Amino acid sequence: MGQENLNCLSSIAHFGGLNFLSIAVQPTWDSPESLMGYFHAIENKFDATEFLRFFIQTTLSNNEEPYGLKEAMNIVLLDEMNLAHIELYFAEFLSKLEIKRSKETNISIKLDTGLTWELPLGDNLLFVGTMNEDESTKMLSDKVLDRAFCLNFERLKTLKSKQQKPLPSNDGYLKAETFNRWINKEGNLKGKLERKYKKLTEEINERLSACGRSIGHRVWQSMSAYMHNHPLVLHAF
């Protein structure tokens, strides 16, 4: 993905009313400290990254701090996220985002002398990443694929000239409370899903058993959540 998709995602955030932060992933990222920051022993202070400062804002209420974003929806774009191994710099988030499905959880920030700082990982923070596939990028592991929705974009057939049009102002930021009300966690398709798509998935697993592969519970649950919330799927039923 290139600059076009970065602009597309920033426009989605703009018109959707989400606070937006774009982070350029570097090939040298090899630990959570690359994303969050680290304690500078010589200066005796923690050198926080732009991402960590934004993350902290999402945990603070606007009533506590004027820059708090806890009540709003926020999205972080990891641009070219597979320039480095995602499992290395995003490891704790991969684990904690899975735990967060069933209970509240925290992200641990390593400080000096073995101490950690716990930051709550809320539902008001979303992550999206852009990726390319070439000799400079890393392959995606099953751990990453199991925890993400992947969208592949077709090659362009018609090229268009760049239009110098300023973005109109939005009508304010989307509240996290409103966003969460839109999510259909239970849904009304359970019976139909059980009869049709769950059976189809189990049949696929039977075929995959010959090569030692299968669709796991996590993937099925993500498929179910997608169907419960996609307007075209709901309309089809």
Tab-separated table of N, CA and C in Angstrom, residues 3-108:
chain	number	residue	atom	x	y	z
A	3	GLN	N	0.909	5.849	-0.543
A	3	GLN	CA	0.363	7.072	0.019
A	3	GLN	C	-1.138	7.176	-0.199
A	4	GLU	N	-1.643	6.580	-1.294
A	4	GLU	CA	-3.072	6.659	-1.577
A	4	GLU	C	-3.891	6.027	-0.461
A	5	ASN	N	-3.450	4.865	0.022
A	5	ASN	CA	-4.197	4.183	1.072
A	5	ASN	C	-4.048	4.877	2.416
A	6	LEU	N	-2.898	5.505	2.644
A	6	LEU	CA	-2.729	6.308	3.849
A	6	LEU	C	-3.715	7.462	3.838
A	7	ASN	N	-3.850	8.127	2.694
A	7	ASN	CA	-4.814	9.223	2.574
A	7	ASN	C	-6.242	8.722	2.726
A	8	CYS	N	-6.499	7.527	2.201
A	8	CYS	CA	-7.836	6.946	2.314
A	8	CYS	C	-8.206	6.711	3.772
A	9	LEU	N	-7.283	6.136	4.532
A	9	LEU	CA	-7.553	5.843	5.935
A	9	LEU	C	-7.691	7.112	6.761
A	10	SER	N	-6.876	8.112	6.476
A	10	SER	CA	-6.993	9.373	7.213
A	10	SER	C	-8.320	10.056	6.895
A	11	SER	N	-8.811	9.897	5.658
A	11	SER	CA	-10.108	10.473	5.288
A	11	SER	C	-11.244	9.745	6.000
A	12	ILE	N	-11.125	8.414	6.111
A	12	ILE	CA	-12.135	7.642	6.839
A	12	ILE	C	-12.205	8.103	8.288
A	13	ALA	N	-11.038	8.294	8.899
A	13	ALA	CA	-11.003	8.771	10.279
A	13	ALA	C	-11.593	10.171	10.383
A	14	HIS	N	-11.279	11.019	9.410
A	14	HIS	CA	-11.760	12.401	9.431
A	14	HIS	C	-13.284	12.456	9.363
A	15	PHE	N	-13.855	11.778	8.364
A	15	PHE	CA	-15.302	11.833	8.181
A	15	PHE	C	-16.042	10.954	9.192
A	16	GLY	N	-15.356	9.959	9.745
A	16	GLY	CA	-15.974	9.127	10.766
A	16	GLY	C	-15.912	9.726	12.153
A	17	GLY	N	-15.151	10.806	12.309
A	17	GLY	CA	-15.060	11.466	13.604
A	17	GLY	C	-14.137	10.769	14.581
A	18	LEU	N	-13.087	10.085	14.072
A	18	LEU	CA	-12.138	9.395	14.945
A	18	LEU	C	-10.841	10.188	15.035
A	19	ASN	N	-10.291	10.287	16.232
A	19	ASN	CA	-8.956	10.854	16.386
A	19	ASN	C	-7.961	9.918	15.717
A	20	PHE	N	-7.045	10.461	14.949
A	20	PHE	CA	-6.206	9.651	14.062
A	20	PHE	C	-4.727	9.924	14.302
A	21	LEU	N	-3.946	8.835	14.384
A	21	LEU	CA	-2.494	8.946	14.497
A	21	LEU	C	-1.853	7.959	13.535
A	22	SER	N	-0.946	8.450	12.697
A	22	SER	CA	-0.217	7.600	11.757
A	22	SER	C	1.211	7.411	12.246
A	23	ILE	N	1.641	6.146	12.339
A	23	ILE	CA	2.986	5.802	12.787
A	23	ILE	C	3.698	5.041	11.668
A	24	ALA	N	4.868	5.516	11.280
A	24	ALA	CA	5.656	4.840	10.245
A	24	ALA	C	6.523	3.761	10.891
A	25	VAL	N	6.217	2.505	10.609
A	25	VAL	CA	6.985	1.388	11.162
A	25	VAL	C	8.363	1.341	10.496
A	26	GLN	N	9.393	1.096	11.309
A	26	GLN	CA	10.768	1.048	10.817
A	26	GLN	C	11.269	-0.400	10.752
A	27	PRO	N	12.133	-0.732	9.784
A	27	PRO	CA	12.656	-2.102	9.670
A	27	PRO	C	13.449	-2.555	10.891
A	28	THR	N	13.950	-1.615	11.683
A	28	THR	CA	14.777	-1.958	12.846
A	28	THR	C	13.959	-2.271	14.093
A	29	TRP	N	12.657	-2.151	14.029
A	29	TRP	CA	11.832	-2.402	15.211
A	29	TRP	C	11.905	-3.884	15.577
A	30	ASP	N	12.354	-4.164	16.797
A	30	ASP	CA	12.523	-5.558	17.209
A	30	ASP	C	12.026	-5.844	18.619
A	31	SER	N	11.287	-4.911	19.228
A	31	SER	CA	10.789	-5.117	20.588
A	31	SER	C	9.651	-4.138	20.855
A	32	PRO	N	8.865	-4.360	21.915
A	32	PRO	CA	7.811	-3.401	22.267
A	32	PRO	C	8.341	-1.998	22.529
A	33	GLU	N	9.596	-1.900	22.978
A	33	GLU	CA	10.185	-0.585	23.236
A	33	GLU	C	10.293	0.248	21.956
A	34	SER	N	10.401	-0.408	20.823
A	34	SER	CA	10.468	0.320	19.555
A	34	SER	C	9.185	1.097	19.303
A	35	LEU	N	8.067	0.533	19.731
A	35	LEU	CA	6.770	1.176	19.547
A	35	LEU	C	6.443	2.142	20.681
A	36	MET	N	6.817	1.768	21.916
A	36	MET	CA	6.394	2.519	23.095
A	36	MET	C	7.414	3.537	23.591
A	37	GLY	N	8.686	3.181	23.497
A	37	GLY	CA	9.722	4.024	24.076
A	37	GLY	C	10.523	3.245	25.110
A	38	TYR	N	11.519	3.898	25.700
A	38	TYR	CA	12.395	3.205	26.640
A	38	TYR	C	12.930	4.197	27.675
A	39	PHE	N	13.452	3.639	28.766
A	39	PHE	CA	14.033	4.472	29.816
A	39	PHE	C	15.463	4.838	29.437
A	40	HIS	N	15.749	6.132	29.416
A	40	HIS	CA	17.073	6.651	29.067
A	40	HIS	C	17.891	6.755	30.350
A	41	ALA	N	18.828	5.800	30.530
A	41	ALA	CA	19.585	5.725	31.782
A	41	ALA	C	20.468	6.946	32.006
A	42	ILE	N	21.068	7.477	30.956
A	42	ILE	CA	21.975	8.619	31.111
A	42	ILE	C	21.205	9.870	31.522
A	43	GLU	N	20.077	10.125	30.869
A	43	GLU	CA	19.280	11.310	31.192
A	43	GLU	C	18.297	11.057	32.325
A	44	ASN	N	18.204	9.795	32.764
A	44	ASN	CA	17.343	9.411	33.880
A	44	ASN	C	15.882	9.813	33.640
A	45	LYS	N	15.395	9.497	32.462
A	45	LYS	CA	14.000	9.786	32.143
A	45	LYS	C	13.508	8.796	31.095
A	46	PHE	N	12.194	8.673	31.002
A	46	PHE	CA	11.595	7.777	30.017
A	46	PHE	C	11.384	8.541	28.720
A	47	ASP	N	11.919	8.011	27.634
A	47	ASP	CA	11.799	8.638	26.321
A	47	ASP	C	10.595	8.023	25.603
A	48	ALA	N	9.439	8.662	25.738
A	48	ALA	CA	8.192	8.131	25.188
A	48	ALA	C	8.064	8.447	23.707
A	49	THR	N	7.467	7.529	22.963
A	49	THR	CA	7.207	7.747	21.545
A	49	THR	C	5.898	8.513	21.370
A	50	GLU	N	5.674	8.971	20.162
A	50	GLU	CA	4.421	9.670	19.858
A	50	GLU	C	3.231	8.743	20.066
A	51	PHE	N	3.414	7.445	19.747
A	51	PHE	CA	2.332	6.488	19.954
A	51	PHE	C	1.971	6.363	21.423
A	52	LEU	N	2.963	6.245	22.299
A	52	LEU	CA	2.683	6.083	23.720
A	52	LEU	C	1.965	7.301	24.276
A	53	ARG	N	2.367	8.487	23.855
A	53	ARG	CA	1.694	9.694	24.330
A	53	ARG	C	0.225	9.706	23.889
A	54	PHE	N	-0.020	9.254	22.661
A	54	PHE	CA	-1.398	9.174	22.174
A	54	PHE	C	-2.174	8.107	22.940
A	55	PHE	N	-1.532	6.970	23.194
A	55	PHE	CA	-2.152	5.885	23.955
A	55	PHE	C	-2.559	6.368	25.341
A	56	ILE	N	-1.687	7.114	25.990
A	56	ILE	CA	-1.998	7.651	27.320
A	56	ILE	C	-3.218	8.559	27.254
A	57	GLN	N	-3.296	9.385	26.216
A	57	GLN	CA	-4.445	10.276	26.054
A	57	GLN	C	-5.753	9.496	25.999
A	58	THR	N	-5.737	8.311	25.352
A	58	THR	CA	-6.961	7.523	25.213
A	58	THR	C	-7.411	6.910	26.532
A	59	THR	N	-6.555	6.919	27.543
A	59	THR	CA	-6.911	6.357	28.852
A	59	THR	C	-7.370	7.427	29.830
A	60	LEU	N	-7.268	8.693	29.448
A	60	LEU	CA	-7.602	9.802	30.343
A	60	LEU	C	-8.914	10.448	29.932
A	61	SER	N	-9.764	10.683	30.911
A	61	SER	CA	-11.031	11.347	30.653
A	61	SER	C	-10.811	12.829	30.399
A	62	ASN	N	-11.661	13.406	29.592
A	62	ASN	CA	-11.594	14.840	29.326
A	62	ASN	C	-11.873	15.648	30.581
A	63	ASN	N	-12.537	15.030	31.543
A	63	ASN	CA	-12.778	15.707	32.821
A	63	ASN	C	-11.521	15.747	33.679
A	64	GLU	N	-10.610	14.773	33.468
A	64	GLU	CA	-9.361	14.728	34.219
A	64	GLU	C	-8.310	15.644	33.612
A	65	GLU	N	-8.165	15.557	32.299
A	65	GLU	CA	-7.173	16.347	31.574
A	65	GLU	C	-7.821	16.927	30.318
A	66	PRO	N	-7.490	18.167	29.972
A	66	PRO	CA	-8.101	18.775	28.775
A	66	PRO	C	-7.767	18.042	27.484
A	67	TYR	N	-6.652	17.277	27.479
A	67	TYR	CA	-6.263	16.539	26.278
A	67	TYR	C	-6.714	15.078	26.336
A	68	GLY	N	-7.526	14.714	27.315
A	68	GLY	CA	-7.993	13.340	27.442
A	68	GLY	C	-8.920	12.934	26.302
A	69	LEU	N	-8.771	11.689	25.841
A	69	LEU	CA	-9.554	11.187	24.703
A	69	LEU	C	-10.325	9.914	25.056
A	70	LYS	N	-10.540	9.672	26.331
A	70	LYS	CA	-11.179	8.429	26.761
A	70	LYS	C	-12.617	8.316	26.264
A	71	GLU	N	-13.303	9.434	26.165
A	71	GLU	CA	-14.708	9.406	25.748
A	71	GLU	C	-14.878	9.318	24.233
A	72	ALA	N	-13.789	9.501	23.488
A	72	ALA	CA	-13.861	9.529	22.021
A	72	ALA	C	-13.314	8.237	21.427
A	73	MET	N	-13.614	8.009	20.150
A	73	MET	CA	-13.031	6.890	19.422
A	73	MET	C	-11.724	7.338	18.784
A	74	ASN	N	-10.727	6.456	18.844
A	74	ASN	CA	-9.380	6.781	18.375
A	74	ASN	C	-8.847	5.631	17.520
A	75	ILE	N	-8.067	5.970	16.512
A	75	ILE	CA	-7.527	4.943	15.625
A	75	ILE	C	-6.054	5.221	15.345
A	76	VAL	N	-5.245	4.161	15.404
A	76	VAL	CA	-3.809	4.248	15.129
A	76	VAL	C	-3.515	3.482	13.847
A	77	LEU	N	-2.850	4.140	12.917
A	77	LEU	CA	-2.420	3.498	11.681
A	77	LEU	C	-0.944	3.150	11.777
A	78	LEU	N	-0.622	1.863	11.648
A	78	LEU	CA	0.766	1.410	11.571
A	78	LEU	C	1.107	1.273	10.091
A	79	ASP	N	1.758	2.291	9.555
A	79	ASP	CA	2.031	2.348	8.122
A	79	ASP	C	3.208	1.443	7.762
A	80	GLU	N	3.011	0.603	6.733
A	80	GLU	CA	4.014	-0.385	6.327
A	80	GLU	C	4.380	-1.283	7.518
A	81	MET	N	3.367	-1.835	8.162
A	81	MET	CA	3.566	-2.511	9.444
A	81	MET	C	4.389	-3.795	9.331
A	82	ASN	N	4.506	-4.380	8.146
A	82	ASN	CA	5.307	-5.598	8.016
A	82	ASN	C	6.717	-5.337	7.491
A	83	LEU	N	7.195	-4.093	7.606
A	83	LEU	CA	8.617	-3.839	7.361
A	83	LEU	C	9.468	-4.502	8.438
A	84	ALA	N	8.879	-4.700	9.618
A	84	ALA	CA	9.515	-5.429	10.721
A	84	ALA	C	8.582	-6.562	11.135
A	85	HIS	N	9.105	-7.516	11.896
A	85	HIS	CA	8.274	-8.624	12.369
A	85	HIS	C	7.238	-8.090	13.354
A	86	ILE	N	5.966	-8.222	13.001
A	86	ILE	CA	4.883	-7.688	13.829
A	86	ILE	C	4.878	-8.340	15.204
A	87	GLU	N	5.231	-9.639	15.267
A	87	GLU	CA	5.217	-10.358	16.541
A	87	GLU	C	6.233	-9.797	17.532
A	88	LEU	N	7.235	-9.093	17.060
A	88	LEU	CA	8.270	-8.562	17.951
A	88	LEU	C	7.850	-7.241	18.588
A	89	TYR	N	7.477	-6.256	17.773
A	89	TYR	CA	7.177	-4.940	18.342
A	89	TYR	C	5.725	-4.802	18.808
A	90	PHE	N	4.830	-5.673	18.317
A	90	PHE	CA	3.406	-5.574	18.658
A	90	PHE	C	2.946	-6.759	19.497
A	91	ALA	N	3.904	-7.483	20.081
A	91	ALA	CA	3.615	-8.756	20.749
A	91	ALA	C	2.582	-8.623	21.857
A	92	GLU	N	2.777	-7.660	22.758
A	92	GLU	CA	1.867	-7.556	23.903
A	92	GLU	C	0.469	-7.147	23.471
A	93	PHE	N	0.375	-6.302	22.470
A	93	PHE	CA	-0.944	-5.906	21.992
A	93	PHE	C	-1.665	-7.085	21.349
A	94	LEU	N	-0.950	-7.936	20.620
A	94	LEU	CA	-1.573	-9.115	20.024
A	94	LEU	C	-2.185	-9.998	21.100
A	95	SER	N	-1.462	-10.156	22.196
A	95	SER	CA	-1.938	-10.992	23.293
A	95	SER	C	-3.082	-10.331	24.054
A	96	LYS	N	-2.900	-9.061	24.401
A	96	LYS	CA	-3.885	-8.375	25.236
A	96	LYS	C	-5.172	-8.055	24.476
A	97	LEU	N	-5.089	-7.805	23.180
A	97	LEU	CA	-6.307	-7.575	22.406
A	97	LEU	C	-7.174	-8.827	22.375
A	98	GLU	N	-6.540	-10.003	22.416
A	98	GLU	CA	-7.288	-11.252	22.479
A	98	GLU	C	-7.951	-11.408	23.841
A	99	ILE	N	-7.213	-11.107	24.918
A	99	ILE	CA	-7.763	-11.213	26.270
A	99	ILE	C	-8.914	-10.238	26.459
A	100	LYS	N	-8.795	-9.055	25.836
A	100	LYS	CA	-9.779	-7.987	26.025
A	100	LYS	C	-11.164	-8.374	25.527
A	101	ARG	N	-11.254	-9.423	24.740
A	101	ARG	CA	-12.568	-9.858	24.265
A	101	ARG	C	-13.460	-10.290	25.415
A	102	SER	N	-12.861	-10.827	26.473
A	102	SER	CA	-13.653	-11.380	27.571
A	102	SER	C	-13.504	-10.624	28.885
A	103	LYS	N	-12.440	-9.844	29.043
A	103	LYS	CA	-12.270	-9.102	30.292
A	103	LYS	C	-11.337	-7.920	30.072
A	104	GLU	N	-11.377	-6.975	31.020
A	104	GLU	CA	-10.514	-5.809	30.934
A	104	GLU	C	-9.059	-6.218	31.136
A	105	THR	N	-8.157	-5.530	30.465
A	105	THR	CA	-6.739	-5.866	30.574
A	105	THR	C	-5.890	-4.618	30.430
A	106	ASN	N	-4.621	-4.736	30.811
A	106	ASN	CA	-3.690	-3.615	30.777
A	106	ASN	C	-2.492	-3.935	29.896
A	107	ILE	N	-1.859	-2.881	29.397
A	107	ILE	CA	-0.595	-2.986	28.685
A	107	ILE	C	0.513	-2.571	29.641
A	108	SER	N	1.558	-3.389	29.753
A	108	SER	CA	2.662	-3.111	30.675
A	108	SER	C	3.770	-2.347	29.959
